Amino acid sequence: MKTKFPLEKFKQLSTPFYYYDVDLLKETAQALKNEADKYGYIIHYALKANPNKKILDILKEYGFGADCVSGNEVQRAIDCGFSPDHIAFAGVGKTDEEIETGLDHKIFTFNCESIPEIENINELAKKRDVVADIAIRINPNVDAHTHHYITTGLEENKFGISRWQFQEVADLLKSLKHVRLISLHFHVGSQITDLNVFEALCDKVNEIQDWFKSQGFVFKHVNLGGGLGIDYTAPNEHPIANFIDYFAIINKNLKVEKGQKVHFEIGRAIVGQGGNLITKVLYVKHGQKKSFAIVDAGMTDLIRPALYQAVHKIENITSTGAEKVYDVVGPICESSDCFAQGIAMAEANRGDLLAMRSAGAYGEIMASQYNLRKLPEHYYSDEL
Ligand code: LLP
């Protein structure tokens, strides 16, 4: 389904703003659910990608759980109607207050990333005389072949517990009375488009599960995290992520124990293609070598190009002029405030509206007020 932009309505709104295509979001969620159901897989929506209340209201209807990385995300998921026993809580630096929030609600798992964290959760649970269900997040040393800022599963990354610590963790867990290890957790990176990475991950999961089994641990759950990529260069041609091949690869390569439930934490692939940043051309400045389309959105509204050299397809949605080549830049006082260099789009004039596509994940939520700018507004296709 191709996103349609209601231009007459857009013209009455002040820019920049995020525009969410609710039909595409629902179609994507349904496609994901259909594929996951084929194998009995359990999906947690990774709130960090986009925690807007309306998006959560829509996604919970598909029966997804939530994957959270802060106490506030846990609270947001609960407030929006996600069941606490479907909430996984990850993160290398959970504060006591955040752990207390999880304990208050008896969440599904704390995904623990270090030995001191396991010890701390045990202490906090002991004070309440409860037992907290935990997963240990393993750092499997699998290269996700994605941007190094969003690679998480290598030995050099801060995430998870590495192989050389397994024996110590296993011995520790046998001695602690207020944490119960129910799952292994893995997440090797984001925007992964090389599906072989997931095959390599499965091989590691199988081997690591066997090691823990040999130590007497039985896991009712295994959590493979998220990371499935989307097509940023061709959102119209590929509006829905390749859930079919993704789950087929996992199903083929993952050894699942009898009765074991397989979980995923998917963010970008659910909400990425449904969001667009709509911005207005303020000025077109012709240099000697290039032309700049200066727009009213900046890196404060969508930081991904500046931070990860990310590509977002940019379309001039109000011009029918012949294609010309532009650098599309924002108004912020930083040279990195550049959305694209040397891209072709329909001739731009002052007042034209541009759509920065595939901005539904890690777009609006990463906005900042640098330069004392306003945070962007958002609108939904079924409300305009
Ligand atoms: N689970 C864990 C433990 C994670 O750290 C993440 C993402 C996910 C699941 C969801 O991954 P996804 O399915 O969305 O790839 N701001 C960056 C992405 C950071 C991803 C952080 N962790 C970006 O704009 O590309």
PDB file of N, CA and C in Angstrom, residues 4-83:
ATOM      1  N   LYS A   4      -0.710   7.812   0.872  1.00  0.00           N
ATOM      2  CA  LYS A   4      -1.246   8.978   0.135  1.00  0.00           C
ATOM      3  C   LYS A   4      -1.194  10.176   1.072  1.00  0.00           C
ATOM      4  N   PHE A   5      -0.837  11.320   0.518  1.00  0.00           N
ATOM      5  CA  PHE A   5      -0.719  12.506   1.353  1.00  0.00           C
ATOM      6  C   PHE A   5      -1.896  13.455   1.078  1.00  0.00           C
ATOM      7  N   PRO A   6      -2.689  13.791   2.089  1.00  0.00           N
ATOM      8  CA  PRO A   6      -3.826  14.707   1.894  1.00  0.00           C
ATOM      9  C   PRO A   6      -3.330  16.155   1.816  1.00  0.00           C
ATOM     10  N   LEU A   7      -2.955  16.584   0.618  1.00  0.00           N
ATOM     11  CA  LEU A   7      -2.242  17.855   0.461  1.00  0.00           C
ATOM     12  C   LEU A   7      -3.062  19.065   0.883  1.00  0.00           C
ATOM     13  N   GLU A   8      -4.368  19.039   0.573  1.00  0.00           N
ATOM     14  CA  GLU A   8      -5.175  20.219   0.942  1.00  0.00           C
ATOM     15  C   GLU A   8      -5.165  20.402   2.456  1.00  0.00           C
ATOM     16  N   LYS A   9      -5.269  19.276   3.172  1.00  0.00           N
ATOM     17  CA  LYS A   9      -5.245  19.348   4.642  1.00  0.00           C
ATOM     18  C   LYS A   9      -3.866  19.791   5.122  1.00  0.00           C
ATOM     19  N   PHE A  10      -2.845  19.221   4.502  1.00  0.00           N
ATOM     20  CA  PHE A  10      -1.472  19.568   4.919  1.00  0.00           C
ATOM     21  C   PHE A  10      -1.240  21.077   4.820  1.00  0.00           C
ATOM     22  N   LYS A  11      -1.829  21.678   3.790  1.00  0.00           N
ATOM     23  CA  LYS A  11      -1.564  23.108   3.563  1.00  0.00           C
ATOM     24  C   LYS A  11      -2.085  23.984   4.698  1.00  0.00           C
ATOM     25  N   GLN A  12      -3.045  23.429   5.483  1.00  0.00           N
ATOM     26  CA  GLN A  12      -3.577  24.219   6.605  1.00  0.00           C
ATOM     27  C   GLN A  12      -2.770  24.024   7.893  1.00  0.00           C
ATOM     28  N   LEU A  13      -1.797  23.121   7.859  1.00  0.00           N
ATOM     29  CA  LEU A  13      -1.064  22.807   9.095  1.00  0.00           C
ATOM     30  C   LEU A  13       0.294  23.484   9.104  1.00  0.00           C
ATOM     31  N   SER A  14       0.768  23.816  10.310  1.00  0.00           N
ATOM     32  CA  SER A  14       2.108  24.401  10.309  1.00  0.00           C
ATOM     33  C   SER A  14       3.143  23.280  10.375  1.00  0.00           C
ATOM     34  N   THR A  15       4.200  23.502   9.653  1.00  0.00           N
ATOM     35  CA  THR A  15       5.250  22.496   9.491  1.00  0.00           C
ATOM     36  C   THR A  15       6.420  22.824  10.413  1.00  0.00           C
ATOM     37  N   PRO A  16       7.334  21.884  10.698  1.00  0.00           N
ATOM     38  CA  PRO A  16       7.294  20.481  10.280  1.00  0.00           C
ATOM     39  C   PRO A  16       6.384  19.656  11.201  1.00  0.00           C
ATOM     40  N   PHE A  17       5.902  18.536  10.671  1.00  0.00           N
ATOM     41  CA  PHE A  17       5.121  17.622  11.519  1.00  0.00           C
ATOM     42  C   PHE A  17       5.288  16.190  11.016  1.00  0.00           C
ATOM     43  N   TYR A  18       5.025  15.265  11.921  1.00  0.00           N
ATOM     44  CA  TYR A  18       5.027  13.849  11.544  1.00  0.00           C
ATOM     45  C   TYR A  18       3.625  13.464  11.092  1.00  0.00           C
ATOM     46  N   TYR A  19       3.571  12.681  10.040  1.00  0.00           N
ATOM     47  CA  TYR A  19       2.287  12.213   9.526  1.00  0.00           C
ATOM     48  C   TYR A  19       2.322  10.680   9.498  1.00  0.00           C
ATOM     49  N   TYR A  20       1.402  10.077  10.222  1.00  0.00           N
ATOM     50  CA  TYR A  20       1.380   8.614  10.321  1.00  0.00           C
ATOM     51  C   TYR A  20       0.245   8.018   9.498  1.00  0.00           C
ATOM     52  N   ASP A  21       0.594   7.069   8.681  1.00  0.00           N
ATOM     53  CA  ASP A  21      -0.370   6.368   7.832  1.00  0.00           C
ATOM     54  C   ASP A  21      -0.915   5.173   8.629  1.00  0.00           C
ATOM     55  N   VAL A  22      -2.088   5.370   9.201  1.00  0.00           N
ATOM     56  CA  VAL A  22      -2.651   4.363  10.110  1.00  0.00           C
ATOM     57  C   VAL A  22      -2.987   3.063   9.362  1.00  0.00           C
ATOM     58  N   ASP A  23      -3.455   3.186   8.127  1.00  0.00           N
ATOM     59  CA  ASP A  23      -3.775   1.970   7.368  1.00  0.00           C
ATOM     60  C   ASP A  23      -2.521   1.112   7.158  1.00  0.00           C
ATOM     61  N   LEU A  24      -1.429   1.780   6.816  1.00  0.00           N
ATOM     62  CA  LEU A  24      -0.189   1.019   6.594  1.00  0.00           C
ATOM     63  C   LEU A  24       0.307   0.397   7.898  1.00  0.00           C
ATOM     64  N   LEU A  25       0.172   1.145   8.984  1.00  0.00           N
ATOM     65  CA  LEU A  25       0.589   0.598  10.279  1.00  0.00           C
ATOM     66  C   LEU A  25      -0.205  -0.677  10.595  1.00  0.00           C
ATOM     67  N   LYS A  26      -1.509  -0.599  10.368  1.00  0.00           N
ATOM     68  CA  LYS A  26      -2.356  -1.767  10.677  1.00  0.00           C
ATOM     69  C   LYS A  26      -2.046  -2.932   9.737  1.00  0.00           C
ATOM     70  N   GLU A  27      -1.828  -2.603   8.469  1.00  0.00           N
ATOM     71  CA  GLU A  27      -1.516  -3.664   7.512  1.00  0.00           C
ATOM     72  C   GLU A  27      -0.196  -4.364   7.882  1.00  0.00           C
ATOM     73  N   THR A  28       0.754  -3.559   8.326  1.00  0.00           N
ATOM     74  CA  THR A  28       2.057  -4.116   8.712  1.00  0.00           C
ATOM     75  C   THR A  28       1.907  -4.993   9.961  1.00  0.00           C
ATOM     76  N   ALA A  29       1.158  -4.483  10.937  1.00  0.00           N
ATOM     77  CA  ALA A  29       0.966  -5.244  12.177  1.00  0.00           C
ATOM     78  C   ALA A  29       0.267  -6.575  11.878  1.00  0.00           C
ATOM     79  N   GLN A  30      -0.713  -6.523  10.965  1.00  0.00           N
ATOM     80  CA  GLN A  30      -1.436  -7.747  10.629  1.00  0.00           C
ATOM     81  C   GLN A  30      -0.517  -8.746   9.914  1.00  0.00           C
ATOM     82  N   ALA A  31       0.313  -8.220   9.001  1.00  0.00           N
ATOM     83  CA  ALA A  31       1.246  -9.093   8.279  1.00  0.00           C
ATOM     84  C   ALA A  31       2.211  -9.755   9.253  1.00  0.00           C
ATOM     85  N   LEU A  32       2.680  -8.969  10.209  1.00  0.00           N
ATOM     86  CA  LEU A  32       3.603  -9.513  11.212  1.00  0.00           C
ATOM     87  C   LEU A  32       2.907 -10.583  12.047  1.00  0.00           C
ATOM     88  N   LYS A  33       1.695 -10.276  12.471  1.00  0.00           N
ATOM     89  CA  LYS A  33       0.961 -11.231  13.308  1.00  0.00           C
ATOM     90  C   LYS A  33       0.716 -12.546  12.545  1.00  0.00           C
ATOM     91  N   ASN A  34       0.309 -12.406  11.281  1.00  0.00           N
ATOM     92  CA  ASN A  34       0.039 -13.614  10.488  1.00  0.00           C
ATOM     93  C   ASN A  34       1.277 -14.508  10.415  1.00  0.00           C
ATOM     94  N   GLU A  35       2.420 -13.904  10.137  1.00  0.00           N
ATOM     95  CA  GLU A  35       3.646 -14.702  10.001  1.00  0.00           C
ATOM     96  C   GLU A  35       4.068 -15.296  11.339  1.00  0.00           C
ATOM     97  N   ALA A  36       4.003 -14.489  12.397  1.00  0.00           N
ATOM     98  CA  ALA A  36       4.431 -14.970  13.715  1.00  0.00           C
ATOM     99  C   ALA A  36       3.519 -16.109  14.188  1.00  0.00           C
ATOM    100  N   ASP A  37       2.224 -15.963  13.924  1.00  0.00           N
ATOM    101  CA  ASP A  37       1.270 -16.987  14.364  1.00  0.00           C
ATOM    102  C   ASP A  37       1.546 -18.344  13.702  1.00  0.00           C
ATOM    103  N   LYS A  38       2.057 -18.298  12.474  1.00  0.00           N
ATOM    104  CA  LYS A  38       2.359 -19.560  11.771  1.00  0.00           C
ATOM    105  C   LYS A  38       3.263 -20.455  12.596  1.00  0.00           C
ATOM    106  N   TYR A  39       4.168 -19.825  13.346  1.00  0.00           N
ATOM    107  CA  TYR A  39       5.166 -20.592  14.106  1.00  0.00           C
ATOM    108  C   TYR A  39       4.931 -20.531  15.612  1.00  0.00           C
ATOM    109  N   GLY A  40       3.873 -19.856  16.015  1.00  0.00           N
ATOM    110  CA  GLY A  40       3.607 -19.696  17.458  1.00  0.00           C
ATOM    111  C   GLY A  40       4.578 -18.738  18.137  1.00  0.00           C
ATOM    112  N   TYR A  41       5.178 -17.841  17.373  1.00  0.00           N
ATOM    113  CA  TYR A  41       6.130 -16.880  17.946  1.00  0.00           C
ATOM    114  C   TYR A  41       5.390 -15.746  18.664  1.00  0.00           C
ATOM    115  N   ILE A  42       6.019 -15.221  19.725  1.00  0.00           N
ATOM    116  CA  ILE A  42       5.417 -14.130  20.500  1.00  0.00           C
ATOM    117  C   ILE A  42       6.153 -12.833  20.189  1.00  0.00           C
ATOM    118  N   ILE A  43       5.387 -11.798  19.846  1.00  0.00           N
ATOM    119  CA  ILE A  43       5.986 -10.512  19.461  1.00  0.00           C
ATOM    120  C   ILE A  43       5.810  -9.488  20.578  1.00  0.00           C
ATOM    121  N   HIS A  44       6.914  -8.838  20.914  1.00  0.00           N
ATOM    122  CA  HIS A  44       6.867  -7.676  21.804  1.00  0.00           C
ATOM    123  C   HIS A  44       7.186  -6.466  20.928  1.00  0.00           C
ATOM    124  N   TYR A  45       6.369  -5.440  21.023  1.00  0.00           N
ATOM    125  CA  TYR A  45       6.667  -4.218  20.276  1.00  0.00           C
ATOM    126  C   TYR A  45       7.717  -3.416  21.056  1.00  0.00           C
ATOM    127  N   ALA A  46       8.799  -3.049  20.395  1.00  0.00           N
ATOM    128  CA  ALA A  46       9.877  -2.277  21.051  1.00  0.00           C
ATOM    129  C   ALA A  46       9.472  -0.805  21.091  1.00  0.00           C
ATOM    130  N   LEU A  47       8.985  -0.372  22.242  1.00  0.00           N
ATOM    131  CA  LEU A  47       8.444   0.997  22.391  1.00  0.00           C
ATOM    132  C   LEU A  47       9.429   2.090  22.022  1.00  0.00           C
ATOM    133  N   LYS A  48      10.719   1.792  22.173  1.00  0.00           N
ATOM    134  CA  LYS A  48      11.714   2.850  21.931  1.00  0.00           C
ATOM    135  C   LYS A  48      11.596   3.402  20.516  1.00  0.00           C
ATOM    136  N   ALA A  49      11.096   2.598  19.578  1.00  0.00           N
ATOM    137  CA  ALA A  49      11.005   3.068  18.192  1.00  0.00           C
ATOM    138  C   ALA A  49       9.978   4.184  18.058  1.00  0.00           C
ATOM    139  N   ASN A  50       8.885   4.060  18.768  1.00  0.00           N
ATOM    140  CA  ASN A  50       7.842   5.081  18.732  1.00  0.00           C
ATOM    141  C   ASN A  50       6.808   4.785  19.826  1.00  0.00           C
ATOM    142  N   PRO A  51       6.858   5.516  20.923  1.00  0.00           N
ATOM    143  CA  PRO A  51       5.947   5.226  22.039  1.00  0.00           C
ATOM    144  C   PRO A  51       4.689   6.090  22.038  1.00  0.00           C
ATOM    145  N   ASN A  52       4.304   6.666  20.893  1.00  0.00           N
ATOM    146  CA  ASN A  52       3.093   7.501  20.864  1.00  0.00           C
ATOM    147  C   ASN A  52       1.892   6.682  21.317  1.00  0.00           C
ATOM    148  N   LYS A  53       1.046   7.326  22.140  1.00  0.00           N
ATOM    149  CA  LYS A  53      -0.064   6.586  22.747  1.00  0.00           C
ATOM    150  C   LYS A  53      -0.974   5.973  21.693  1.00  0.00           C
ATOM    151  N   LYS A  54      -1.263   6.728  20.655  1.00  0.00           N
ATOM    152  CA  LYS A  54      -2.191   6.202  19.642  1.00  0.00           C
ATOM    153  C   LYS A  54      -1.586   4.961  18.954  1.00  0.00           C
ATOM    154  N   ILE A  55      -0.301   5.003  18.724  1.00  0.00           N
ATOM    155  CA  ILE A  55       0.350   3.856  18.071  1.00  0.00           C
ATOM    156  C   ILE A  55       0.296   2.636  18.992  1.00  0.00           C
ATOM    157  N   LEU A  56       0.501   2.869  20.271  1.00  0.00           N
ATOM    158  CA  LEU A  56       0.423   1.754  21.223  1.00  0.00           C
ATOM    159  C   LEU A  56      -1.004   1.226  21.311  1.00  0.00           C
ATOM    160  N   ASP A  57      -1.979   2.135  21.294  1.00  0.00           N
ATOM    161  CA  ASP A  57      -3.386   1.700  21.332  1.00  0.00           C
ATOM    162  C   ASP A  57      -3.691   0.783  20.153  1.00  0.00           C
ATOM    163  N   ILE A  58      -3.167   1.145  19.001  1.00  0.00           N
ATOM    164  CA  ILE A  58      -3.418   0.327  17.807  1.00  0.00           C
ATOM    165  C   ILE A  58      -2.696  -1.022  17.932  1.00  0.00           C
ATOM    166  N   LEU A  59      -1.426  -0.982  18.310  1.00  0.00           N
ATOM    167  CA  LEU A  59      -0.624  -2.210  18.279  1.00  0.00           C
ATOM    168  C   LEU A  59      -1.044  -3.227  19.330  1.00  0.00           C
ATOM    169  N   LYS A  60      -1.542  -2.743  20.466  1.00  0.00           N
ATOM    170  CA  LYS A  60      -1.921  -3.729  21.504  1.00  0.00           C
ATOM    171  C   LYS A  60      -3.086  -4.613  21.044  1.00  0.00           C
ATOM    172  N   GLU A  61      -3.873  -4.092  20.089  1.00  0.00           N
ATOM    173  CA  GLU A  61      -5.010  -4.874  19.582  1.00  0.00           C
ATOM    174  C   GLU A  61      -4.561  -6.137  18.829  1.00  0.00           C
ATOM    175  N   TYR A  62      -3.316  -6.191  18.438  1.00  0.00           N
ATOM    176  CA  TYR A  62      -2.813  -7.368  17.729  1.00  0.00           C
ATOM    177  C   TYR A  62      -2.261  -8.413  18.689  1.00  0.00           C
ATOM    178  N   GLY A  63      -2.378  -8.125  19.983  1.00  0.00           N
ATOM    179  CA  GLY A  63      -1.940  -9.103  20.985  1.00  0.00           C
ATOM    180  C   GLY A  63      -0.444  -9.062  21.251  1.00  0.00           C
ATOM    181  N   PHE A  64       0.248  -8.006  20.779  1.00  0.00           N
ATOM    182  CA  PHE A  64       1.685  -7.932  21.020  1.00  0.00           C
ATOM    183  C   PHE A  64       1.954  -7.573  22.482  1.00  0.00           C
ATOM    184  N   GLY A  65       3.068  -8.067  22.987  1.00  0.00           N
ATOM    185  CA  GLY A  65       3.573  -7.608  24.270  1.00  0.00           C
ATOM    186  C   GLY A  65       4.404  -6.356  24.038  1.00  0.00           C
ATOM    187  N   ALA A  66       5.152  -5.921  25.072  1.00  0.00           N
ATOM    188  CA  ALA A  66       5.972  -4.717  24.935  1.00  0.00           C
ATOM    189  C   ALA A  66       7.403  -5.010  25.344  1.00  0.00           C
ATOM    190  N   ASP A  67       8.319  -4.354  24.647  1.00  0.00           N
ATOM    191  CA  ASP A  67       9.740  -4.405  25.018  1.00  0.00           C
ATOM    192  C   ASP A  67      10.121  -2.994  25.426  1.00  0.00           C
ATOM    193  N   CYS A  68      10.581  -2.827  26.664  1.00  0.00           N
ATOM    194  CA  CYS A  68      10.836  -1.494  27.213  1.00  0.00           C
ATOM    195  C   CYS A  68      12.283  -1.358  27.658  1.00  0.00           C
ATOM    196  N   VAL A  69      12.765  -0.114  27.661  1.00  0.00           N
ATOM    197  CA  VAL A  69      14.145   0.127  28.103  1.00  0.00           C
ATOM    198  C   VAL A  69      14.236   1.224  29.163  1.00  0.00           C
ATOM    199  N   SER A  70      13.108   1.578  29.755  1.00  0.00           N
ATOM    200  CA  SER A  70      13.159   2.520  30.887  1.00  0.00           C
ATOM    201  C   SER A  70      11.904   2.301  31.720  1.00  0.00           C
ATOM    202  N   GLY A  71      11.965   2.786  32.956  1.00  0.00           N
ATOM    203  CA  GLY A  71      10.786   2.682  33.809  1.00  0.00           C
ATOM    204  C   GLY A  71       9.606   3.421  33.196  1.00  0.00           C
ATOM    205  N   ASN A  72       9.884   4.557  32.564  1.00  0.00           N
ATOM    206  CA  ASN A  72       8.794   5.314  31.938  1.00  0.00           C
ATOM    207  C   ASN A  72       8.175   4.546  30.772  1.00  0.00           C
ATOM    208  N   GLU A  73       8.996   3.820  30.028  1.00  0.00           N
ATOM    209  CA  GLU A  73       8.409   3.003  28.948  1.00  0.00           C
ATOM    210  C   GLU A  73       7.548   1.876  29.530  1.00  0.00           C
ATOM    211  N   VAL A  74       8.007   1.276  30.619  1.00  0.00           N
ATOM    212  CA  VAL A  74       7.197   0.222  31.260  1.00  0.00           C
ATOM    213  C   VAL A  74       5.852   0.818  31.665  1.00  0.00           C
ATOM    214  N   GLN A  75       5.919   1.998  32.303  1.00  0.00           N
ATOM    215  CA  GLN A  75       4.684   2.647  32.763  1.00  0.00           C
ATOM    216  C   GLN A  75       3.785   3.019  31.586  1.00  0.00           C
ATOM    217  N   ARG A  76       4.385   3.532  30.512  1.00  0.00           N
ATOM    218  CA  ARG A  76       3.603   3.912  29.321  1.00  0.00           C
ATOM    219  C   ARG A  76       2.894   2.681  28.740  1.00  0.00           C
ATOM    220  N   ALA A  77       3.631   1.571  28.661  1.00  0.00           N
ATOM    221  CA  ALA A  77       3.029   0.351  28.095  1.00  0.00           C
ATOM    222  C   ALA A  77       1.829  -0.077  28.947  1.00  0.00           C
ATOM    223  N   ILE A  78       2.004  -0.029  30.252  1.00  0.00           N
ATOM    224  CA  ILE A  78       0.917  -0.449  31.155  1.00  0.00           C
ATOM    225  C   ILE A  78      -0.266   0.521  31.032  1.00  0.00           C
ATOM    226  N   ASP A  79       0.040   1.820  31.027  1.00  0.00           N
ATOM    227  CA  ASP A  79      -1.032   2.828  30.899  1.00  0.00           C
ATOM    228  C   ASP A  79      -1.807   2.641  29.598  1.00  0.00           C
ATOM    229  N   CYS A  80      -1.128   2.170  28.564  1.00  0.00           N
ATOM    230  CA  CYS A  80      -1.809   1.999  27.271  1.00  0.00           C
ATOM    231  C   CYS A  80      -2.443   0.616  27.141  1.00  0.00           C
ATOM    232  N   GLY A  81      -2.429  -0.151  28.205  1.00  0.00           N
ATOM    233  CA  GLY A  81      -3.198  -1.389  28.198  1.00  0.00           C
ATOM    234  C   GLY A  81      -2.418  -2.651  27.865  1.00  0.00           C
ATOM    235  N   PHE A  82      -1.095  -2.582  27.794  1.00  0.00           N
ATOM    236  CA  PHE A  82      -0.314  -3.817  27.595  1.00  0.00           C
ATOM    237  C   PHE A  82      -0.272  -4.574  28.914  1.00  0.00           C
ATOM    238  N   SER A  83      -0.362  -5.873  28.824  1.00  0.00           N
ATOM    239  CA  SER A  83      -0.399  -6.666  30.036  1.00  0.00           C
ATOM    240  C   SER A  83       1.017  -6.784  30.615  1.00  0.00           C
TER     241      SER A  83
END
